[in-house]
mmCIF file of C-alpha atoms in Angstrom:
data_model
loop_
_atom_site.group_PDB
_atom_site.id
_atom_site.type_symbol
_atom_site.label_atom_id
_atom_site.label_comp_id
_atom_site.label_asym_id
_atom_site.label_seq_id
_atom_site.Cartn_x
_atom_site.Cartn_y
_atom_site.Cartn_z
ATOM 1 C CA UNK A 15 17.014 4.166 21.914
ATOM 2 C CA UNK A 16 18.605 4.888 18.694
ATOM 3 C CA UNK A 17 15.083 3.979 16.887
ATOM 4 C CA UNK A 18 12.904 6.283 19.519
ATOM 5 C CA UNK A 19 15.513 9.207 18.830
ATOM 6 C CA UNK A 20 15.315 8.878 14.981
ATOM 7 C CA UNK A 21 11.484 8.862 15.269
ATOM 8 C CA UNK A 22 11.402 12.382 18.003
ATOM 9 C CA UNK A 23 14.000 13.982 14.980
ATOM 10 C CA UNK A 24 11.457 13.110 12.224
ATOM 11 C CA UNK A 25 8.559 14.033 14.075
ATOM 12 C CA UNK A 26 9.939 17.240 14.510
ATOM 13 C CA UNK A 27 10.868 17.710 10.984
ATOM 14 C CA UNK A 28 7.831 17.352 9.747
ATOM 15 C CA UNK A 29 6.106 19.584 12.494
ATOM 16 C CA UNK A 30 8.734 22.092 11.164
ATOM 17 C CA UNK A 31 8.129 21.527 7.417
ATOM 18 C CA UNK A 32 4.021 21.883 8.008
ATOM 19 C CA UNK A 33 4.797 24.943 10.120
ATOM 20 C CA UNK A 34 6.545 26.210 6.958
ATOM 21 C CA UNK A 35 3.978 24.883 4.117
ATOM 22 C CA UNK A 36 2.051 27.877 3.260
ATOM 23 C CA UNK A 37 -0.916 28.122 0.760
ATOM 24 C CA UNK A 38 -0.696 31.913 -1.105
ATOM 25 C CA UNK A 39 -4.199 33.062 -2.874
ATOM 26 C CA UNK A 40 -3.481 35.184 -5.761
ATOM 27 C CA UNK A 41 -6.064 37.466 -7.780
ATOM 28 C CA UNK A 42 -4.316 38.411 -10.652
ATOM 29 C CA UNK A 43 -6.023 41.209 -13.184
ATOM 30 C CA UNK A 44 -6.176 42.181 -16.288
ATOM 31 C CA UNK A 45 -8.094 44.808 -18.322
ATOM 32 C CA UNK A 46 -7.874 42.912 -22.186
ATOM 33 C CA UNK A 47 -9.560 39.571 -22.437
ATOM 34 C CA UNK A 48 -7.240 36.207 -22.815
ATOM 35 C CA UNK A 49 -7.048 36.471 -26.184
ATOM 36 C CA UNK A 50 -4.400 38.919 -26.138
ATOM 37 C CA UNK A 51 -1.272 37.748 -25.038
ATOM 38 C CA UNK A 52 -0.143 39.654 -22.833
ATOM 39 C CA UNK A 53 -3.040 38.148 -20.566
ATOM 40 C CA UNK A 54 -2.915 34.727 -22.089
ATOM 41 C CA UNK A 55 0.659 34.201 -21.117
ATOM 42 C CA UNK A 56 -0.357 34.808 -17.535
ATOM 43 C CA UNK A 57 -1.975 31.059 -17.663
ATOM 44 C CA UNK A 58 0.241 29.778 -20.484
ATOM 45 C CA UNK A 59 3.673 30.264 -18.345
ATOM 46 C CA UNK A 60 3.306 32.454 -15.311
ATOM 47 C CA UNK A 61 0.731 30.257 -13.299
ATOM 48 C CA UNK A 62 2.497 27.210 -14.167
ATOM 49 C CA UNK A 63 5.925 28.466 -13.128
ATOM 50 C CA UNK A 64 4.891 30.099 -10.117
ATOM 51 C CA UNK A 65 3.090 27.095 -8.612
ATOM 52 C CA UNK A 66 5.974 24.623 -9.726
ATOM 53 C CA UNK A 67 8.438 26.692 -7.894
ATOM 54 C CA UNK A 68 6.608 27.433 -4.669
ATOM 55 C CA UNK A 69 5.917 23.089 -4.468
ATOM 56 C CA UNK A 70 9.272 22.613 -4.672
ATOM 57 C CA UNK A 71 9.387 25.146 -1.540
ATOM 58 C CA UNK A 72 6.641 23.043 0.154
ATOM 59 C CA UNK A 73 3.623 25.769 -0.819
ATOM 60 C CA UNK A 74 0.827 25.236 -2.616
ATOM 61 C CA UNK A 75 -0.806 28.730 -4.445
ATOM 62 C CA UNK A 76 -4.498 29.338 -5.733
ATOM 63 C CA UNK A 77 -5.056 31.587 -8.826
ATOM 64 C CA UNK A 78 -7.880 33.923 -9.102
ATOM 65 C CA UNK A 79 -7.899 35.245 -12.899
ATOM 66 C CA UNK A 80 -9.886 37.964 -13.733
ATOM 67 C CA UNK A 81 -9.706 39.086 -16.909
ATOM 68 C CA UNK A 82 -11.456 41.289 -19.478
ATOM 69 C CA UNK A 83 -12.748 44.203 -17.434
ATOM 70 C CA UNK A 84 -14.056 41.748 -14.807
ATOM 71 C CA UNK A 85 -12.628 43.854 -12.121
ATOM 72 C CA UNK A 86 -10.490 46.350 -13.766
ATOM 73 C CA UNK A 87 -11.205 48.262 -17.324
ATOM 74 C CA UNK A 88 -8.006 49.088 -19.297
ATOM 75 C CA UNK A 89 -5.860 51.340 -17.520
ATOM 76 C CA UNK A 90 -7.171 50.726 -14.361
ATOM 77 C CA UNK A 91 -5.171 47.687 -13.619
ATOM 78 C CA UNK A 92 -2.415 49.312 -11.532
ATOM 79 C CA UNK A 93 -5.115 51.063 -9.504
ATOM 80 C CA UNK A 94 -6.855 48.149 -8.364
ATOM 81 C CA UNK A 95 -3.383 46.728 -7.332
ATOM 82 C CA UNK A 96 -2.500 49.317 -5.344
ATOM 83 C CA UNK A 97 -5.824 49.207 -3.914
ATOM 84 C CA UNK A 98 -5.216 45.805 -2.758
ATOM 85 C CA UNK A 99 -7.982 44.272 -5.055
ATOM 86 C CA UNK A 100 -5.423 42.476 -6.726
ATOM 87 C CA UNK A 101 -2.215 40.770 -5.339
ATOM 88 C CA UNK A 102 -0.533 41.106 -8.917
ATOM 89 C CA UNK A 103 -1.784 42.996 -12.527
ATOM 90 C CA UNK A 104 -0.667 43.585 -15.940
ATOM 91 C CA UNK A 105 0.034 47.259 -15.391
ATOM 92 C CA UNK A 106 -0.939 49.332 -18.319
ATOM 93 C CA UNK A 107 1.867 51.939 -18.656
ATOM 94 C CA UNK A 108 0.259 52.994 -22.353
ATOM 95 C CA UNK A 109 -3.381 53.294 -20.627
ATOM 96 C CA UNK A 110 -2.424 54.795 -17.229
ATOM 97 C CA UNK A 111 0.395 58.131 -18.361
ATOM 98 C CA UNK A 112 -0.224 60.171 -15.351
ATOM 99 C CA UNK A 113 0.661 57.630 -13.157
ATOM 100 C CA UNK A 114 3.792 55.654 -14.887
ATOM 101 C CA UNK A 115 4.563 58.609 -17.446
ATOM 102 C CA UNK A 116 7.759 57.810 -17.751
ATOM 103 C CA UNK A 117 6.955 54.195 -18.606
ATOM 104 C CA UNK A 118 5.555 55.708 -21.979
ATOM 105 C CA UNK A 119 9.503 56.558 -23.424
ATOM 106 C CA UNK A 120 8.875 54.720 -26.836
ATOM 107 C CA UNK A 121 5.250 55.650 -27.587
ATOM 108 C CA UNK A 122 7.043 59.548 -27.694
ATOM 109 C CA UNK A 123 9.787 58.128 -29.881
ATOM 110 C CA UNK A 124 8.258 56.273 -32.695
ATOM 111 C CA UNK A 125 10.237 54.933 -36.134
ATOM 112 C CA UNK A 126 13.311 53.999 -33.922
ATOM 113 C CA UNK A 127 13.068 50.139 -34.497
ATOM 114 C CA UNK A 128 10.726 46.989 -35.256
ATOM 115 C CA UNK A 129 12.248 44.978 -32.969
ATOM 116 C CA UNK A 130 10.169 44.094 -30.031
ATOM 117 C CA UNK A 131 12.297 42.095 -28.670
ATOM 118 C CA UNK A 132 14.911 44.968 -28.594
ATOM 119 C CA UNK A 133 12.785 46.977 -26.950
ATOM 120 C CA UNK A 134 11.290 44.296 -24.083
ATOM 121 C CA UNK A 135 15.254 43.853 -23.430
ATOM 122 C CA UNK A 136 15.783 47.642 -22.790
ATOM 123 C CA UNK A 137 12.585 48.380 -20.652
ATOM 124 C CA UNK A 138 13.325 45.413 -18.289
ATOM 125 C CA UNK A 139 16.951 46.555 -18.048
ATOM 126 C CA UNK A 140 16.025 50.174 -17.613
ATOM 127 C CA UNK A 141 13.531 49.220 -14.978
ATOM 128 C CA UNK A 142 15.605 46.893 -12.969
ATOM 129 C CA UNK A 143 18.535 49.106 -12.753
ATOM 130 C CA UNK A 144 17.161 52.798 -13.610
ATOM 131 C CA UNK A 145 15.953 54.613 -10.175
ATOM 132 C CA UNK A 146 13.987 56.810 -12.125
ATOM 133 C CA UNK A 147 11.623 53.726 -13.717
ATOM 134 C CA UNK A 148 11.176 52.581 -10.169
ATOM 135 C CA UNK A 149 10.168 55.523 -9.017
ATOM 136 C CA UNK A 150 6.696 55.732 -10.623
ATOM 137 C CA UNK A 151 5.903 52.112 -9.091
ATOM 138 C CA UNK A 152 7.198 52.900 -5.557
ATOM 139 C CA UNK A 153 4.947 56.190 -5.996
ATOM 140 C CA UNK A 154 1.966 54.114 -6.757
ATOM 141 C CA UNK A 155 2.440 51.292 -3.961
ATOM 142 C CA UNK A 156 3.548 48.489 -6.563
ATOM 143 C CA UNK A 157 6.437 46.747 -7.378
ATOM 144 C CA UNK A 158 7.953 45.615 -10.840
ATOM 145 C CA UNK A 159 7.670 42.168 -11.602
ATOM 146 C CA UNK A 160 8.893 41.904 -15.024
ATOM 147 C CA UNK A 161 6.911 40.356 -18.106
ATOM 148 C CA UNK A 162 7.745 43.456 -20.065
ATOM 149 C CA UNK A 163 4.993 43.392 -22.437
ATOM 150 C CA UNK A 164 6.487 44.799 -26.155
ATOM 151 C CA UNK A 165 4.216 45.046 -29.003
ATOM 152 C CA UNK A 166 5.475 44.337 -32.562
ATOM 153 C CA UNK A 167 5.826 47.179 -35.142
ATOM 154 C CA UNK A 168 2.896 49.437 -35.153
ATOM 155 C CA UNK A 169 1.016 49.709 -38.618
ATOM 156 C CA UNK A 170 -1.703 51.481 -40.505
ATOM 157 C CA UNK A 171 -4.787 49.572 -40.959
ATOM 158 C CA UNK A 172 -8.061 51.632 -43.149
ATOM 159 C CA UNK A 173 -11.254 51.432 -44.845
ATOM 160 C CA UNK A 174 -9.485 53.298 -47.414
ATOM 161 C CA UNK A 175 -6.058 52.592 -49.786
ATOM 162 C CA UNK A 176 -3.262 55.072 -48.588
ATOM 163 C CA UNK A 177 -0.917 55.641 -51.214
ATOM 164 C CA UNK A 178 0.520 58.871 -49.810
ATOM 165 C CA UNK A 179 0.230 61.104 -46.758
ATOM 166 C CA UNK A 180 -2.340 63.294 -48.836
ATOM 167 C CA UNK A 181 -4.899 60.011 -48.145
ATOM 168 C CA UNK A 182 -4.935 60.727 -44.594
ATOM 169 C CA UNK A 183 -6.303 64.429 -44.748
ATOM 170 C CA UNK A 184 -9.211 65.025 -42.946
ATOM 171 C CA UNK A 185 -10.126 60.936 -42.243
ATOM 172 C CA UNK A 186 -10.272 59.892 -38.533
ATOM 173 C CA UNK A 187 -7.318 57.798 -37.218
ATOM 174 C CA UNK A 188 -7.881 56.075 -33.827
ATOM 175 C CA UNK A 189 -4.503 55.842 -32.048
ATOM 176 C CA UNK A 190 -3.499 54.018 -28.206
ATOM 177 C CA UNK A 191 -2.374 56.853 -25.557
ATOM 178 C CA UNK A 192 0.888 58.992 -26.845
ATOM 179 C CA UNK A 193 0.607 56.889 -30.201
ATOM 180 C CA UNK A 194 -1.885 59.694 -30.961
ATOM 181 C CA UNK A 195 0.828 61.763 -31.340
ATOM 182 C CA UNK A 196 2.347 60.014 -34.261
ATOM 183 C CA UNK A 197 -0.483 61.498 -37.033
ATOM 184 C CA UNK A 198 0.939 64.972 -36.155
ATOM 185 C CA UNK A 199 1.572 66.453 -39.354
ATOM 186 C CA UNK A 200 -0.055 63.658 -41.926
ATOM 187 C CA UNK A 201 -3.404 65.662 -41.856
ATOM 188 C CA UNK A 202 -5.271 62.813 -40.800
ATOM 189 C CA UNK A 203 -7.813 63.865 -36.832
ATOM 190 C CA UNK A 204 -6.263 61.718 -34.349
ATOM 191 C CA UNK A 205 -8.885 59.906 -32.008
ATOM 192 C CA UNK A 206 -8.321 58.294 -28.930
ATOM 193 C CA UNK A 207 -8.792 54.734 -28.786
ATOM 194 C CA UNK A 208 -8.361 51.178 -27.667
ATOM 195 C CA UNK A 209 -8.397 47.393 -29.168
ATOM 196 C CA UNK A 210 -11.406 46.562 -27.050
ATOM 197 C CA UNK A 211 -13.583 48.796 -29.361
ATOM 198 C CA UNK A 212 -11.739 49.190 -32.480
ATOM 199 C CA UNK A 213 -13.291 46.409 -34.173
ATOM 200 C CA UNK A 214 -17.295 48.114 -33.530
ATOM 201 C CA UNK A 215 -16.336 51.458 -33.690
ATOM 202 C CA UNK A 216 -14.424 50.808 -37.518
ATOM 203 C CA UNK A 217 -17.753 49.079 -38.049
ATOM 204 C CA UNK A 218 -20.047 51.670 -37.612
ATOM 205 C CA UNK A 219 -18.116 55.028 -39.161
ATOM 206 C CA UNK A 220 -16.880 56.257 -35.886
ATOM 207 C CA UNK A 221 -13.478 56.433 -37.895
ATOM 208 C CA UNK A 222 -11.671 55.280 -41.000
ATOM 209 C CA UNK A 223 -8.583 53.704 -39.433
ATOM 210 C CA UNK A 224 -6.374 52.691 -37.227
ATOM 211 C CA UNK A 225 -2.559 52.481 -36.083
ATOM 212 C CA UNK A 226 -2.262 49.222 -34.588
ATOM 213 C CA UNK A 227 -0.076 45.664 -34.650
ATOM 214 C CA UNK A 228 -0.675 42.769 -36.708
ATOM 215 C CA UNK A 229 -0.604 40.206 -33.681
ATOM 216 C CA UNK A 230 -3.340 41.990 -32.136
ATOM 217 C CA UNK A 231 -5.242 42.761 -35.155
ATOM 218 C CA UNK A 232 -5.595 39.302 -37.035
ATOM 219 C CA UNK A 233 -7.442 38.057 -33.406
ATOM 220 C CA UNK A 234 -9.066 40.935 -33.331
ATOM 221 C CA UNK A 235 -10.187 40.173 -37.042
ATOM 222 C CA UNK A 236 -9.651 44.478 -37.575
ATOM 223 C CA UNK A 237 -8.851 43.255 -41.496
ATOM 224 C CA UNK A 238 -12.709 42.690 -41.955
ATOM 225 C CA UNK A 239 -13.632 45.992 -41.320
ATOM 226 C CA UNK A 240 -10.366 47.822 -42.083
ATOM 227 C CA UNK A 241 -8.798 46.139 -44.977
ATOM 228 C CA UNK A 242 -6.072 48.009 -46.281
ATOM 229 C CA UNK A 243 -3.190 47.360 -44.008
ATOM 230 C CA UNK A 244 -0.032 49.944 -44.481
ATOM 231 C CA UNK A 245 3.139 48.693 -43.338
ATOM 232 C CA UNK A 246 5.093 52.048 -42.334
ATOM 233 C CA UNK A 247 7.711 50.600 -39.587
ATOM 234 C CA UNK A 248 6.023 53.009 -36.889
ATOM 235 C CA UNK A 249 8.056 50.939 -34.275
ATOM 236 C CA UNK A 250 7.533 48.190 -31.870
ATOM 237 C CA UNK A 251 6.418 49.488 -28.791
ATOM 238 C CA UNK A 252 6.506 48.910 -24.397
ATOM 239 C CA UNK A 253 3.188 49.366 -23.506
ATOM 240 C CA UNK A 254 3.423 47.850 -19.586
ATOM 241 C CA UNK A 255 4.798 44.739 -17.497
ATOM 242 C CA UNK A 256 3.563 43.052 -14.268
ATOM 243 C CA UNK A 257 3.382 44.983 -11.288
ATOM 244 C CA UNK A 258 2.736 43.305 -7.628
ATOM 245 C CA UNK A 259 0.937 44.968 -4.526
ATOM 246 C CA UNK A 260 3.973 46.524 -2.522
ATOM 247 C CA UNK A 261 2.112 45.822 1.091
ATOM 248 C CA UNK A 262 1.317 42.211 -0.047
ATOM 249 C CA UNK A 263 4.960 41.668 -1.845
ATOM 250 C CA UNK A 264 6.960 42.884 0.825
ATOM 251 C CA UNK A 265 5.096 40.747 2.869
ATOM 252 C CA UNK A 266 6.399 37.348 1.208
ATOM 253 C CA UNK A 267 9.292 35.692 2.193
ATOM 254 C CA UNK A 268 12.476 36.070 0.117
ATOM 255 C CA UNK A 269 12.016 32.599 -1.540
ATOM 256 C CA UNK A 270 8.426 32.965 -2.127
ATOM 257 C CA UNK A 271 9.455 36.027 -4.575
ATOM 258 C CA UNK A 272 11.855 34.719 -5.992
ATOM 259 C CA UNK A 273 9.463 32.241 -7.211
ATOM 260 C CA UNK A 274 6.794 34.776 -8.334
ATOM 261 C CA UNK A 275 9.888 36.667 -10.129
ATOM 262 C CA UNK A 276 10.390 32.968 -11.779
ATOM 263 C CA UNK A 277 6.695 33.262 -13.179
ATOM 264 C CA UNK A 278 7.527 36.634 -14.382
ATOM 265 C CA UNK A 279 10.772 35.742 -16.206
ATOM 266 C CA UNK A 280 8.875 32.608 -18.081
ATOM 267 C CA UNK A 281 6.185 34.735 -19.006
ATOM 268 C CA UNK A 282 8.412 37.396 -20.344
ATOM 269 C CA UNK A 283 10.124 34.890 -22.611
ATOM 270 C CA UNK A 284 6.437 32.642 -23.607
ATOM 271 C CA UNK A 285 5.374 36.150 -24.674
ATOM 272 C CA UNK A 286 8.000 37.542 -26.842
ATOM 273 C CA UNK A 287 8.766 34.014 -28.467
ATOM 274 C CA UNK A 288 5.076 33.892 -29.429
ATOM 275 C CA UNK A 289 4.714 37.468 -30.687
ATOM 276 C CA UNK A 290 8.180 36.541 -32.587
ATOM 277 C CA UNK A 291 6.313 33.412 -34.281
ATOM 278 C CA UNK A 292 3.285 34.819 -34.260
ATOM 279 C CA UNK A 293 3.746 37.606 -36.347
ATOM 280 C CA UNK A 294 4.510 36.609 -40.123
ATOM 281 C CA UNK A 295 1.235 34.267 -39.785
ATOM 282 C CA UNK A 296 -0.774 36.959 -38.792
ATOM 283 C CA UNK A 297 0.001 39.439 -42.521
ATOM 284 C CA UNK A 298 -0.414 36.057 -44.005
ATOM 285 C CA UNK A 299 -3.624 35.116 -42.722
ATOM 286 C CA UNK A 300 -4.890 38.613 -43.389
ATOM 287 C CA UNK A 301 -3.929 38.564 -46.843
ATOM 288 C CA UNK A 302 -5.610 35.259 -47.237
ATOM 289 C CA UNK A 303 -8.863 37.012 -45.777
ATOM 290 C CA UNK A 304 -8.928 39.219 -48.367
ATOM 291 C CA UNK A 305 -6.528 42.385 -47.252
ATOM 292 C CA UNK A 306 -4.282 44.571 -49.269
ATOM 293 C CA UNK A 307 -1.321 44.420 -47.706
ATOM 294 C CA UNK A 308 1.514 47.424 -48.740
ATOM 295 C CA UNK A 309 5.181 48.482 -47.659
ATOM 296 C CA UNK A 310 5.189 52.036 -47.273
ATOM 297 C CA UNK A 311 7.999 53.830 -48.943
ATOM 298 C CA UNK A 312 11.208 55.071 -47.640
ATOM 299 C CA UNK A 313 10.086 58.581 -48.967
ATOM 300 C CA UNK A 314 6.687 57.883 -47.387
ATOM 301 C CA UNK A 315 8.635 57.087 -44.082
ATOM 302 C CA UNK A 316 10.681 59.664 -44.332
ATOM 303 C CA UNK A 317 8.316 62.079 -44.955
ATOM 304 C CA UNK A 318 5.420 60.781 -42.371
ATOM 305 C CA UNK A 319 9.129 60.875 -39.914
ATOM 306 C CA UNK A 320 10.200 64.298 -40.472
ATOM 307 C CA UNK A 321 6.654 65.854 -40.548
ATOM 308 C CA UNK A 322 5.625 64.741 -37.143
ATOM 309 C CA UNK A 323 5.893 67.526 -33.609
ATOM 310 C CA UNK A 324 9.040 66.138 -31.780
ATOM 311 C CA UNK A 325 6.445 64.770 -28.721
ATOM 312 C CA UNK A 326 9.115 63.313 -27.384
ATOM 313 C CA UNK A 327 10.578 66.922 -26.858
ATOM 314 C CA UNK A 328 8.008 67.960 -25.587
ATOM 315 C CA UNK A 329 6.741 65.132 -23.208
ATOM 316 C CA UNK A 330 10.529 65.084 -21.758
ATOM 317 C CA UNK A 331 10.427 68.967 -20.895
ATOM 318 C CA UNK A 332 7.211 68.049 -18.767
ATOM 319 C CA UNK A 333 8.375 65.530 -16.918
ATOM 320 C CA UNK A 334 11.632 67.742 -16.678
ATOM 321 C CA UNK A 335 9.366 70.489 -14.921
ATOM 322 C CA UNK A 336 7.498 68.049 -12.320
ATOM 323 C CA UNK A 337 11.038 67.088 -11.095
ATOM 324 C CA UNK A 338 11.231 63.252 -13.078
ATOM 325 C CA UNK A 339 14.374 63.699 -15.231
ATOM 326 C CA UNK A 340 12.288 62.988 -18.372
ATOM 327 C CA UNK A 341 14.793 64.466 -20.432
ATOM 328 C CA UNK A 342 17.293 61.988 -18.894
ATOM 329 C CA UNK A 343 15.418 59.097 -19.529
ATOM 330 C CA UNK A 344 14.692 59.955 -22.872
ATOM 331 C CA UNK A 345 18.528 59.734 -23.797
ATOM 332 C CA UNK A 346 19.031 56.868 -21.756
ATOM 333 C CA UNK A 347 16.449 54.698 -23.474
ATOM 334 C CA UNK A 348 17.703 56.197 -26.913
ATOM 335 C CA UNK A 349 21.124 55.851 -26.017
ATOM 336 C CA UNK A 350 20.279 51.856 -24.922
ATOM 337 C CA UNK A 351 18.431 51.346 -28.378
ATOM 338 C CA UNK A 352 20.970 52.760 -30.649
ATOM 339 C CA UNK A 353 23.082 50.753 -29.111
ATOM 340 C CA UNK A 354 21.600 47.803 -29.503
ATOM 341 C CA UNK A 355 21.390 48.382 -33.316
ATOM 342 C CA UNK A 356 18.146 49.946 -33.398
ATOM 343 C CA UNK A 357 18.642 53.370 -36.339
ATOM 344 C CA UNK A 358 16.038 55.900 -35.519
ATOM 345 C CA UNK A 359 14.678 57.699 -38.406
ATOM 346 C CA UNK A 360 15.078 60.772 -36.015
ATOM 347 C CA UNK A 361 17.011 61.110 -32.940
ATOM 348 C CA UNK A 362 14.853 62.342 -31.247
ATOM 349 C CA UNK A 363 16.605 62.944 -27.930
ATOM 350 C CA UNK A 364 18.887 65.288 -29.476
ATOM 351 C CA UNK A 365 16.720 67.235 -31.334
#
């Protein structure tokens, strides 16, 4: 009797466990191509986590990847989440400002720090515990995942040798979203533009330069057609982070989550310990190619700094007007930065 009981209990344990196996299908989207990594750590350390910690719950998960515009151009990541086309995307914040405008905080406040680890840090705090960050997700039918995706110090790369702001007059500077901002003041005609097309359009005279980061433009091999590289401590940047389909996330149970937020958090450290390794090699391999690399001067800095529109002023009293505290959020992330030993060239929250 004691045998036949044993058997009914593990028959019924394993009816139970089946009954709670569950396989999750998972499109996940991205606008850049894997060779940027803040799409290439989605298979280096977010697929692997997530699917170690849901077997250990008993699940198994399948991984559509569709990368490089295959379903979603740049910017239109978190829009084909919300849709539903994708469970989970890296959500463009730079790409998409009328949707996650408040996202965009340190492309309005540039020469505050180089540290992109700094600023990852302060974005994924602000966004876990900042009502006004989660706002512009809940507004747009996503939730934060994490993975903040910080880009190492922004930097001058031209056809030309800049030895002073008077280069820059008249010559056509493409610059990412608010970034565009930053040539305010040098002389130079800002153009919108993008890392999928800066390579061709540098080619063929559509401009003369660039603001851009060395991790993204060695790849990107931006030295061969833009070989004088100006190192003017513009700032590292937060350009976006992971964002998950609210309908399909609040649909998972707690512990499934928890093991996507897993994926999240070792993505968010693969990244930023790459970039951090990553980013001496890159200068050094485009020296080797052939580029003049130069330190900008403090009085170069300085003045570049001080001759630039206060943006930030601006682009808070906007957001101020349409009700989203942009003002308040502009001190907070200053406030966070400065205190985590970033020194701002300008303050530009109390300006």
């Amino acid at each position: 009797m004691k045998i036949a009981g044993l058997s009914a209990a593990a028959l019924v344990l394993m009816s139970s466990t089946a009954v709670l196996a569950d396989n999750y299908n998972v499109t996940l989207v991205a606008g850049h191509p894997p060779v940027f990594r803040w799409v290439k750590m989605l298979p280096e350390a977010f697929i692997p986590t997530v699917t170690e910690k849901l077997s250990e719950l008993g699940h198994t998960v399948s991984f559509s990847e569709q990368y490089g515009g295959a379903i979603a151009g740049v910017g239109e990541e978190l829009e084909t989440v919300e849709a539903g086309l994708a469970e989970i995307g890296v959500c463009s914040s730079l790409f998409d400002p009328g949707k996650m405008a408040v996202q965009n905080v340190s492309y309005y406040t540039p020469f505050v720090s180089a540290d992109a680890r700094l600023v990852a840090d302060t974005m994924h705090d602000l966004h876990v515990d900042d009502p006004r960050m989660q706002q512009a997700y809940t507004d747009n039918g996503v939730v934060y995942l994490g993975a903040p995706t910080s880009i190492d110090d922004y930097t001058l790369m031209t056809n030309f040798p800049v030895n002073s702001l008077a280069d820059l007059e008249g010559r056509k500077i493409a610059a990412p979203g608010a970034a565009i901002n930053w040539l305010s003041g040098t002389g130079a005609v800002g153009v919108q533009g993008n890392l999928t097309t800066y390579y061709n359009e540098l080619q063929t005279g559509v401009y003369d330069g660039v603001i851009v980061f060395a991790s993204a433009a060695f790849p990107g091999k931006l030295y061969e057609v833009a070989p004088y590289i100006t190192k003017a401590g513009l700032g590292a940047q937060y350009a976006g982070s992971l964002c998950a389909n609210k309908d399909w996330w609040d649909g998972l149970p707690e512990d499934v989550q928890t093991a996507f937020r897993a994926g999240s958090d070792a993505a968010a450290e693969w990244y930023i310990g790459d970039l951090e390794a990553f980013v001496n090699i890159a200068y050094g391999k485009m020296a080797e190619a052939g580029a003049t690399i130069t330190d900008a001067s403090d009085e170069l800095r300085a003045q570049w700094a001080d001759g630039m529109d206060n943006a930030a002023g601006t682009w808070a009293d906007g957001l101020d007007a349409a009700g989203k505290d942009g003002s308040g959020v502009l001190a907070e992330y200053m406030d966070r930065m400065r205190a985590g030993g970033a020194k701002p060239l300008r303050d530009w929250d109390k300006e």
